Coordinates of C-alpha atoms in Angstrom, one line a residue:
Chain A
M1 CA -5.0 -2.5 -39.9
T2 CA -7.5 -4.8 -41.0
D3 CA -7.8 -6.5 -37.5
V4 CA -10.7 -5.7 -35.0
P5 CA -9.5 -3.1 -32.2
F6 CA -9.9 -4.3 -29.1
I7 CA -8.0 -1.1 -27.2
E8 CA -8.7 2.7 -28.7
I9 CA -6.8 5.5 -27.6
E10 CA -7.9 8.5 -29.1
D11 CA -5.9 11.8 -28.5
V12 CA -4.9 11.2 -24.5
H13 CA -3.6 14.0 -23.0
F14 CA -2.0 13.2 -18.8
S15 CA 0.0 15.1 -16.9
R16 CA 1.6 14.8 -13.2
G17 CA 1.8 18.1 -11.7
S18 CA 3.2 20.4 -14.1
H19 CA 5.2 17.6 -16.1
E20 CA 3.3 16.7 -19.1
I21 CA 3.4 12.8 -19.7
F22 CA 1.3 12.3 -22.8
R23 CA 0.6 15.2 -25.6
G24 CA -2.4 13.7 -27.4
I25 CA -1.7 10.0 -28.4
N26 CA -3.7 7.7 -30.5
M27 CA -3.2 4.1 -30.7
V28 CA -5.2 1.3 -31.8
I29 CA -4.2 -2.2 -30.1
P30 CA -6.1 -5.1 -32.5
Q31 CA -7.6 -8.3 -30.6
G32 CA -5.4 -11.4 -30.5
K33 CA -2.0 -9.7 -31.4
V34 CA 0.7 -8.9 -29.5
T35 CA 1.4 -5.5 -29.3
A36 CA 4.4 -3.8 -27.9
I37 CA 4.9 -0.2 -27.0
M38 CA 8.3 0.9 -26.7
G39 CA 10.3 4.2 -25.5
P40 CA 13.1 5.2 -23.4
S41 CA 12.8 5.5 -19.6
G42 CA 10.7 8.0 -18.2
T43 CA 8.4 8.5 -21.3
G44 CA 5.3 7.0 -19.3
K45 CA 5.0 3.4 -20.8
T46 CA 3.9 2.2 -17.3
T47 CA 1.4 5.1 -17.0
L48 CA 0.0 4.1 -20.2
L49 CA -0.9 0.9 -18.8
K50 CA -2.6 2.4 -16.0
L51 CA -4.6 4.8 -17.9
I52 CA -5.7 1.5 -19.9
G53 CA -6.6 -0.6 -16.5
G54 CA -8.5 2.7 -15.3
Q55 CA -6.0 3.4 -12.1
L56 CA -5.4 6.5 -13.6
T57 CA -7.6 9.2 -15.4
P58 CA -6.3 11.1 -18.6
D59 CA -6.7 14.9 -18.5
R60 CA -8.3 14.6 -21.8
G61 CA -9.3 12.1 -24.8
R62 CA -10.9 8.6 -24.0
I63 CA -9.6 5.0 -24.0
I64 CA -11.9 2.4 -25.0
V65 CA -11.4 -1.1 -24.2
D66 CA -13.7 -3.6 -26.2
G67 CA -16.4 -1.2 -26.6
Q68 CA -16.6 0.4 -23.2
D69 CA -14.9 4.0 -22.5
V70 CA -12.7 2.9 -19.2
H71 CA -12.9 6.1 -17.7
R72 CA -16.8 6.7 -17.9
L73 CA -17.6 3.2 -16.1
S74 CA -19.1 3.3 -12.8
R75 CA -16.5 1.8 -10.3
K76 CA -18.7 -1.6 -10.5
A77 CA -18.7 -1.9 -14.0
L78 CA -14.8 -1.0 -13.8
F79 CA -13.8 -4.1 -11.8
T80 CA -16.1 -6.5 -13.9
L81 CA -13.9 -5.2 -16.6
R82 CA -10.8 -5.7 -14.7
K83 CA -11.6 -9.2 -14.5
R84 CA -11.0 -9.7 -18.2
M85 CA -8.0 -8.4 -18.1
G86 CA -4.7 -9.4 -16.5
M87 CA -1.7 -7.4 -15.7
L88 CA 2.0 -8.4 -15.6
F89 CA 3.8 -6.2 -12.9
Q90 CA 7.4 -5.3 -13.4
S91 CA 7.8 -6.5 -9.8
G92 CA 5.8 -9.4 -10.2
A93 CA 3.8 -7.8 -7.1
L94 CA 3.2 -11.5 -5.4
F95 CA 1.2 -11.3 -2.2
S96 CA 3.7 -11.8 0.3
D97 CA 1.5 -13.5 2.8
L98 CA 0.0 -15.8 0.7
D99 CA 2.5 -19.1 -0.7
V100 CA 2.7 -19.8 -4.8
F101 CA -0.3 -21.8 -5.0
E102 CA -2.8 -19.3 -2.7
N103 CA -1.4 -16.5 -5.1
V104 CA -2.5 -17.9 -8.5
A105 CA -5.8 -19.2 -6.8
F106 CA -6.5 -16.0 -5.6
P107 CA -8.2 -14.3 -8.2
L108 CA -10.3 -17.8 -8.8
R109 CA -11.4 -17.4 -5.1
V110 CA -12.5 -14.1 -5.2
H111 CA -14.4 -14.3 -8.2
T112 CA -15.7 -17.8 -8.7
D113 CA -17.6 -20.2 -6.7
L114 CA -15.5 -22.8 -7.9
S115 CA -15.0 -25.9 -5.7
D116 CA -11.5 -26.5 -3.7
V117 CA -11.1 -29.5 -6.4
M118 CA -11.8 -27.3 -9.2
I119 CA -9.6 -24.7 -7.9
R120 CA -6.5 -27.0 -7.1
D121 CA -6.5 -28.3 -10.8
L122 CA -7.1 -25.2 -12.2
V123 CA -4.2 -23.7 -10.5
L124 CA -1.9 -26.6 -11.3
L125 CA -2.8 -26.3 -14.9
K126 CA -1.8 -22.7 -14.7
L127 CA 1.3 -23.3 -12.5
E128 CA 2.1 -26.3 -15.6
A129 CA 2.0 -23.7 -18.3
V130 CA 4.8 -21.2 -16.9
G131 CA 7.1 -24.5 -15.6
L132 CA 6.3 -24.3 -12.0
R133 CA 3.6 -26.5 -10.9
G134 CA 6.7 -28.4 -8.4
A135 CA 6.8 -24.5 -6.9
R136 CA 3.5 -24.3 -5.5
H137 CA 4.3 -24.6 -1.8
L138 CA 7.0 -21.8 -1.7
T139 CA 6.2 -18.2 -0.7
P140 CA 7.4 -15.5 -2.9
A141 CA 10.2 -14.8 -0.8
E142 CA 11.7 -18.2 -1.8
L143 CA 11.4 -17.5 -5.4
S144 CA 14.1 -16.1 -7.8
G145 CA 13.2 -12.9 -9.7
G146 CA 12.4 -14.7 -12.7
M147 CA 10.3 -17.4 -11.0
A148 CA 8.3 -14.7 -9.2
R149 CA 7.6 -13.0 -12.6
R150 CA 6.5 -16.4 -14.2
V151 CA 3.9 -17.1 -11.0
A152 CA 3.1 -13.5 -11.8
L153 CA 2.1 -14.4 -14.6
A154 CA 0.3 -17.6 -14.2
R155 CA -2.1 -15.5 -11.6
A156 CA -2.4 -13.2 -14.5
I157 CA -3.7 -15.7 -16.5
A158 CA -5.8 -17.5 -14.0
L159 CA -9.3 -16.0 -15.0
D160 CA -8.7 -16.8 -18.8
P161 CA -8.7 -12.8 -19.7
E162 CA -8.9 -11.5 -22.8
L163 CA -6.6 -8.9 -22.6
I164 CA -3.1 -9.3 -20.8
L165 CA -0.6 -6.2 -20.1
Y166 CA 2.9 -7.0 -19.2
D167 CA 5.0 -4.0 -18.1
E168 CA 8.6 -4.3 -18.5
P169 CA 8.7 -7.9 -18.8
F170 CA 12.3 -8.7 -19.4
V171 CA 13.8 -5.8 -16.9
G172 CA 16.8 -7.7 -14.8
Q173 CA 16.2 -10.7 -16.4
D174 CA 19.0 -13.5 -16.8
P175 CA 19.4 -14.5 -20.0
I176 CA 17.8 -17.9 -19.6
S177 CA 14.4 -16.8 -17.8
M178 CA 14.6 -14.4 -20.6
G179 CA 14.3 -16.6 -23.1
V180 CA 11.7 -18.4 -21.0
L181 CA 9.6 -15.4 -20.6
V182 CA 9.9 -14.5 -24.3
Q183 CA 8.2 -18.1 -25.1
L184 CA 6.1 -18.0 -22.7
I185 CA 4.1 -14.4 -24.1
K186 CA 4.7 -15.8 -27.3
R187 CA 3.2 -19.2 -26.4
L188 CA 0.1 -18.1 -24.5
N189 CA -0.9 -15.4 -26.9
Q190 CA -1.3 -18.2 -29.8
A191 CA -3.0 -20.6 -27.2
L192 CA -5.2 -18.9 -25.8
E193 CA -5.7 -16.2 -28.7
L194 CA -4.8 -13.0 -26.3
T195 CA -4.6 -9.4 -26.6
S196 CA -1.1 -8.8 -25.5
V197 CA 0.0 -5.6 -24.7
V198 CA 4.0 -5.4 -23.9
V199 CA 5.7 -2.3 -22.8
S200 CA 9.1 -3.0 -22.7
H201 CA 12.6 -1.0 -23.6
D202 CA 14.3 -4.4 -24.5
I203 CA 14.5 -4.0 -28.4
K204 CA 15.9 -7.3 -29.5
E205 CA 13.3 -9.6 -27.3
T206 CA 10.3 -7.4 -28.1
L207 CA 11.0 -7.0 -31.8
S208 CA 11.0 -10.9 -31.9
I209 CA 7.7 -11.2 -30.4
A210 CA 5.6 -8.3 -31.7
D211 CA 3.3 -8.3 -34.4
Y212 CA 3.1 -4.3 -33.7
L213 CA 5.0 -1.6 -32.3
Y214 CA 4.2 1.6 -31.4
L215 CA 7.1 3.9 -29.9
L216 CA 6.8 6.8 -27.7
A217 CA 8.9 10.0 -27.2
D218 CA 8.1 13.3 -25.7
G219 CA 4.7 12.5 -24.8
Q220 CA 3.8 11.5 -28.3
V221 CA 3.8 8.6 -30.6
V222 CA 7.0 9.1 -33.3
A223 CA 6.5 5.8 -34.7
E224 CA 4.4 2.6 -35.6
G225 CA 5.0 0.1 -37.7
T226 CA 5.9 -3.8 -38.0
P227 CA 9.3 -4.8 -36.4
H228 CA 10.5 -4.7 -40.0
T229 CA 9.4 -1.3 -40.8
L230 CA 10.7 0.3 -37.6
N231 CA 13.9 -1.4 -38.3
A232 CA 14.4 0.4 -41.8
N233 CA 12.9 4.0 -40.3
Q234 CA 15.5 6.7 -41.1
D235 CA 13.7 8.8 -38.6
P236 CA 16.9 10.3 -36.0
R237 CA 14.6 9.5 -33.1
V238 CA 13.9 6.0 -34.0
S239 CA 16.9 4.7 -35.5
Q240 CA 19.0 6.1 -32.4
F241 CA 16.3 4.3 -29.6
V242 CA 16.2 0.8 -32.3
H243 CA 20.1 0.8 -32.6
G244 CA 21.1 2.0 -29.0
E245 CA 23.2 4.8 -29.8
P246 CA 24.2 6.4 -26.9
D247 CA 23.6 10.5 -28.3
G248 CA 21.0 11.4 -30.8
P249 CA 17.7 13.5 -30.3
V250 CA 17.8 12.0 -26.7
P251 CA 20.8 13.8 -25.6
F252 CA 23.4 12.2 -23.7
H253 CA 23.6 15.5 -21.6
Y254 CA 21.4 17.1 -19.1
P255 CA 20.8 20.0 -20.0
A256 CA 23.1 22.6 -18.5
E257 CA 25.4 25.6 -18.9
T258 CA 28.3 25.0 -21.6
L259 CA 31.3 23.2 -19.9
Y260 CA 33.6 26.4 -20.6
R261 CA 31.3 28.6 -19.0
D262 CA 30.7 26.2 -15.9
I263 CA 34.4 25.6 -15.4
L264 CA 36.2 29.0 -16.3
G265 CA 33.1 31.4 -15.2
Q266 CA 33.7 29.7 -11.8
A267 CA 37.4 30.0 -12.0
T268 CA 37.3 33.7 -12.8
A269 CA 34.6 34.5 -10.5
T270 CA 36.7 32.5 -7.4
R271 CA 39.9 34.7 -8.6
A272 CA 38.1 38.1 -8.7
G273 CA 36.5 37.4 -5.1
Chain B
M1 CA 12.5 47.5 3.7
Q2 CA 10.9 46.2 0.4
S3 CA 12.4 43.2 0.8
R4 CA 11.7 42.4 4.5
F5 CA 8.0 42.8 3.5
Q6 CA 8.3 40.5 1.0
Q7 CA 9.8 38.1 3.2
G8 CA 6.7 38.7 5.4
V9 CA 4.4 37.6 2.8
D10 CA 6.1 34.9 1.6
Q11 CA 6.2 33.4 4.9
I12 CA 2.1 33.8 5.5
A13 CA 2.2 32.1 2.2
R14 CA 3.9 29.2 3.3
L15 CA 2.1 29.1 6.2
G16 CA -1.0 29.2 4.2
R17 CA 0.0 26.4 1.8
K18 CA 1.0 24.2 5.1
G19 CA -2.5 24.9 6.2
C20 CA -4.0 23.9 3.0
D21 CA -1.9 20.6 2.7
V22 CA -2.8 19.8 6.3
M23 CA -6.5 20.0 5.3
E24 CA -6.2 18.4 2.5
A25 CA -4.4 15.3 3.9
L26 CA -7.2 15.3 7.0
G27 CA -9.7 15.1 4.2
R28 CA -8.3 12.5 2.6
A29 CA -7.9 10.7 5.7
G30 CA -11.5 11.1 6.5
L31 CA -12.3 9.4 3.1
F32 CA -10.5 6.9 3.3
L33 CA -11.8 5.8 7.1
A34 CA -15.2 6.5 5.7
Q35 CA -14.6 4.2 2.5
S36 CA -12.7 1.7 4.3
A37 CA -14.7 1.1 7.4
V38 CA -18.1 1.2 6.3
G39 CA -20.0 -1.9 5.1
V40 CA -21.1 -5.4 5.8
P41 CA -18.3 -7.9 5.7
S42 CA -18.4 -10.8 3.9
R43 CA -18.0 -14.0 5.2
E44 CA -14.4 -14.0 3.9
G45 CA -14.1 -10.9 5.7
W46 CA -14.7 -12.2 9.1
Y47 CA -12.0 -14.8 8.5
L48 CA -9.6 -12.0 7.3
W49 CA -10.6 -9.7 10.4
L50 CA -9.7 -12.9 12.9
R51 CA -6.4 -13.4 11.0
Q52 CA -5.6 -9.5 12.0
M53 CA -7.1 -10.2 15.5
H54 CA -4.4 -12.8 15.6
F55 CA -1.7 -10.2 14.3
V56 CA -2.8 -6.9 16.2
G57 CA -4.3 -8.4 19.2
V58 CA -2.7 -11.5 20.1
L59 CA 1.2 -10.9 19.4
S60 CA 0.5 -7.3 21.4
L61 CA -0.7 -9.3 24.2
A62 CA 2.6 -10.1 26.1
I63 CA 4.3 -6.7 26.0
V64 CA 0.8 -5.4 26.9
L65 CA 0.4 -7.7 30.2
V66 CA 4.1 -7.6 31.3
S67 CA 3.9 -3.7 31.0
G68 CA 0.9 -4.3 33.2
L69 CA 2.1 -6.0 35.9
F70 CA 5.2 -3.8 36.4
I71 CA 2.7 -0.8 36.3
G72 CA 1.0 -2.2 38.8
M73 CA 3.8 -3.0 41.2
V74 CA 5.1 0.1 40.9
L75 CA 2.0 1.9 41.7
A76 CA 1.8 -0.4 44.7
L77 CA 5.3 0.4 46.1
Q78 CA 5.0 4.2 45.3
G79 CA 1.8 4.5 46.8
Y80 CA 2.5 2.7 49.7
T81 CA 5.6 4.7 50.6
I82 CA 3.2 7.8 50.6
L83 CA 0.2 6.7 52.3
V84 CA 2.1 4.9 55.0
D85 CA 3.1 8.4 56.5
F86 CA -0.3 9.1 56.8
G87 CA -1.2 6.0 58.0
A88 CA -3.7 5.4 55.4
E89 CA -2.0 2.0 53.8
Q90 CA -5.5 0.8 53.6
A91 CA -6.5 2.9 51.0
L92 CA -3.6 1.2 48.7
G93 CA -6.0 -1.1 46.6
Q94 CA -8.6 2.2 46.0
M95 CA -5.4 4.1 44.7
V96 CA -3.9 1.3 42.3
A97 CA -7.0 0.5 41.1
L98 CA -8.6 3.9 40.1
S99 CA -5.2 5.3 38.6
L100 CA -4.8 2.3 36.5
L101 CA -8.7 2.0 35.3
R102 CA -8.8 5.7 34.5
E103 CA -5.6 6.8 33.1
L104 CA -2.7 4.3 33.1
A105 CA -4.4 1.4 31.7
P106 CA -6.3 3.1 28.8
V107 CA -3.2 5.5 27.8
V108 CA -0.1 3.2 28.1
A109 CA -2.2 0.5 26.7
A110 CA -2.8 2.8 23.4
L111 CA 1.0 3.9 23.5
L112 CA 2.5 0.4 23.5
F113 CA 0.0 -0.6 21.2
A114 CA 1.1 2.3 18.9
G115 CA 4.3 1.3 19.1
R116 CA 3.8 -2.4 18.8
A117 CA 0.9 -2.9 16.4
G118 CA 0.9 0.6 14.7
S119 CA 4.1 0.7 13.4
A120 CA 4.0 -3.3 12.4
L121 CA 0.7 -2.3 10.2
T122 CA 2.3 1.3 9.0
A123 CA 5.3 -1.0 7.7
E124 CA 3.1 -4.1 6.4
I125 CA 0.6 -1.8 4.5
G126 CA 3.8 0.3 3.1
L127 CA 5.3 -2.2 1.9
M128 CA 2.4 -3.8 0.2
K129 CA 2.1 -0.7 -1.8
A130 CA 5.9 0.0 -2.5
T131 CA 5.9 -3.7 -3.9
E132 CA 2.3 -2.9 -6.0
Q133 CA 0.4 -5.6 -4.5
L134 CA -2.2 -3.0 -3.6
T135 CA -2.3 -1.9 -7.6
S136 CA -2.0 -5.2 -8.5
M137 CA -5.6 -6.5 -6.4
E138 CA -7.1 -3.7 -7.8
M139 CA -6.3 -4.9 -11.5
I140 CA -7.3 -8.5 -10.1
G141 CA -10.5 -6.8 -9.7
V142 CA -10.4 -6.9 -5.9
D143 CA -10.6 -3.5 -3.6
P144 CA -8.1 -3.2 -1.3
L145 CA -9.6 -1.0 0.7
R146 CA -12.0 -3.9 1.8
R147 CA -10.2 -6.6 1.4
V148 CA -6.4 -5.2 3.2
I149 CA -7.5 -2.1 5.0
A150 CA -10.8 -3.0 6.6
P151 CA -10.0 -6.0 8.5
R152 CA -6.9 -4.5 10.0
L153 CA -8.7 -1.2 11.0
W154 CA -11.6 -3.3 12.8
A155 CA -8.8 -5.6 14.3
G156 CA -7.6 -2.7 15.7
F157 CA -10.8 -1.1 16.9
V158 CA -11.6 -4.1 18.9
A159 CA -8.0 -5.3 20.1
L160 CA -7.3 -2.2 21.9
P161 CA -10.1 -2.3 24.7
I162 CA -9.8 -6.1 25.1
L163 CA -5.6 -5.2 25.6
T164 CA -6.4 -2.3 27.9
V165 CA -8.8 -4.2 29.9
G166 CA -6.2 -7.2 30.3
F167 CA -4.1 -3.9 31.3
G168 CA -5.9 -3.2 33.7
V169 CA -6.4 -6.5 35.6
V170 CA -2.8 -7.9 35.4
G171 CA -2.1 -4.1 37.0
I172 CA -4.3 -4.5 39.8
W173 CA -3.2 -8.0 40.7
G174 CA 0.5 -6.8 40.5
G175 CA -0.4 -4.1 42.9
Y176 CA -1.9 -7.1 45.1
L177 CA 1.7 -8.9 44.5
V178 CA 3.8 -5.4 45.9
G179 CA 0.9 -4.2 48.7
V180 CA -0.4 -7.1 49.9
E181 CA 2.3 -10.1 49.7
W182 CA 5.1 -7.8 49.6
L183 CA 4.3 -4.8 52.1
G184 CA 2.1 -6.5 54.2
V185 CA -1.3 -4.3 53.3
F186 CA -4.0 -6.2 55.2
E187 CA -6.0 -8.4 52.4
G188 CA -9.4 -7.5 53.1
S189 CA -8.7 -3.7 53.4
Y190 CA -7.0 -3.8 49.7
W191 CA -10.0 -5.4 48.1
S192 CA -12.7 -3.9 50.0
N193 CA -11.4 -0.5 49.7
M194 CA -11.3 -1.0 45.9
Q195 CA -14.6 -2.5 46.1
A196 CA -16.5 0.2 47.9
S197 CA -14.9 3.2 45.8
V198 CA -14.6 2.3 42.1
S199 CA -17.9 2.7 40.5
F200 CA -18.6 0.5 37.4
V201 CA -19.9 2.9 35.0
S202 CA -18.1 6.0 35.8
D203 CA -14.6 4.7 36.0
V204 CA -14.5 0.9 34.6
G205 CA -16.7 2.6 31.9
N206 CA -14.9 6.0 31.0
G207 CA -11.6 3.9 30.8
I208 CA -13.2 1.7 28.2
I209 CA -14.8 4.5 26.4
K210 CA -11.3 5.9 26.5
S211 CA -9.9 2.9 25.0
L212 CA -12.3 2.9 22.4
V213 CA -11.6 6.5 21.3
F214 CA -7.8 5.5 21.5
A215 CA -8.0 2.4 19.6
V216 CA -9.8 4.3 16.5
V217 CA -7.3 7.0 16.3
V218 CA -4.2 4.9 16.3
T219 CA -5.6 2.3 14.2
W220 CA -6.6 4.8 11.8
I221 CA -3.2 6.6 12.2
A222 CA -1.3 3.5 11.5
V223 CA -3.3 2.2 8.4
F224 CA -3.9 5.8 6.8
Q225 CA 0.2 6.4 7.2
G226 CA 0.8 2.9 5.6
Y227 CA -1.6 3.5 2.6
D228 CA -0.8 7.1 1.9
L229 CA 2.9 7.0 2.1
V230 CA 5.5 7.4 -0.7
P231 CA 6.2 3.9 -2.1
T232 CA 9.7 3.8 -1.4
S233 CA 12.0 2.4 1.5
E234 CA 12.7 6.1 2.8
G235 CA 8.9 6.7 2.4
I236 CA 8.2 3.5 4.5
S237 CA 10.7 4.5 7.3
R238 CA 9.5 8.0 7.7
A239 CA 5.7 7.1 7.6
T240 CA 6.5 4.2 10.4
T241 CA 8.1 6.8 12.3
R242 CA 5.0 9.3 12.0
T243 CA 2.9 6.6 13.0
V244 CA 4.4 6.3 16.5
V245 CA 4.7 10.2 16.8
Y246 CA 1.3 11.2 15.9
S247 CA -0.5 8.2 17.4
S248 CA 1.5 9.3 20.7
L249 CA 0.7 13.1 20.7
A250 CA -3.1 12.3 19.9
V251 CA -3.7 10.0 22.6
L252 CA -2.0 12.3 24.9
G253 CA -4.0 15.4 23.9
L254 CA -7.1 13.6 23.5
D255 CA -6.6 11.4 27.4
F256 CA -6.4 15.4 28.5
V257 CA -9.4 16.2 26.8
L258 CA -11.5 12.9 28.1
T259 CA -10.4 13.5 31.6
A260 CA -11.6 16.9 31.1
V261 CA -15.0 16.1 30.3
M262 CA -15.2 12.9 32.2
F263 CA -13.8 13.7 35.6
G264 CA -13.4 17.1 35.3
G265 CA -16.7 18.4 35.4
L266 CA -16.6 20.2 32.2

């Protein structure tokens, strides 16, 4: 890749208890592009976003965001860096005690000294971008899942970040809101020249917007490339995921004894007993 | 024999592990308190604190005052039936006031506060954690310890002593209603006996000190349980139960210790 890297992930190891999630992953996320990180459930995609955001610390390796080693920053510097990042959570994570308008205004109120009039204009523009200017007085409880995610997106771009992290943006969306979200992510990336990282396992949608993809499995990057090269990849681990085959290197069955032993072994034991 | 020995060793190991877990949780809770309660609030911090004073304090007012009234009334009723046997019903005011100010107001108000405000705090913070609101706040660059936790802690610290005073005042009035208005104790002796025997420093003051201690303990337990829970619906319900159980036990246990120090000549 000839692009300028915005995030560099170097040999990152991470485990939770005895469960090893990452065993030395390396990635380069270029500036101004949409990079997708894909993989089956439980491969630690969300964990990776939390590592990039500095909420978790890797056991080994380092993560550089725009030239700064995230995990060597002081708490204050880390919070300053986070002002330049937006993150869209799977659940939306809107503040339940604030209405839509105040949710979007929240980052502006805490990080800027703008006047109320200015904040109002900015919030309405952000809400306009996600098509929810009319919903500003609703509370998060009154929003549908798709609307909540769009409000969360407006909040994530409120401070005009340089980087935006999307955690499973398409999960549990009906086809219409899915289409809206795909469009929004694409448009925001182009209009604001954002660096976007999309974590997802929705293949069709992700392939349609990503410039570059990484495929995670077994704690490692098993494949990377443009949507075109990934589609053509012959590696069984890749093609099982990309084409959604139920059985393959990722087995359909949870590890167990053979069925024969499990059933007949039990029967013999009962009879003998 | 070997296996029994082994079982014994296992049991000791389990006990040790449990002990380590408890110590670790206490350490986490201590750090949590130090990080969130210390610091100068911003202008917005005052506003957030005031909002929490409403949720934690004002909304607990009804239950605390009504309970105070009934407890004062029951005290007068029970006290009268015993005192009248000795012809000492004139001392009713003294009895009602001392039992309320020294014991019942701080303890019962704290127990009610744990049930009403403590459980609500745990559930609210737990829900914020489960719906990733705390994480998203961190990612926006705002420290949830300062923004969410600190105002709630300080609201609890301030609200419970005020509620306790309210409990005591309404309780004494309840005692007056039953003792003087209903049972016919002479009004002058009800108040003057109370005035003569209640010391502001050792009775009212110690009662308020007790309620300050309970306020810190109950709010700390409630807020920490919410912040530290497993972010699932089951985790929230368990943590809410734990808040009520732990804070009730802590209040009753500490009450004995404080009473022993304050009035027991320790």
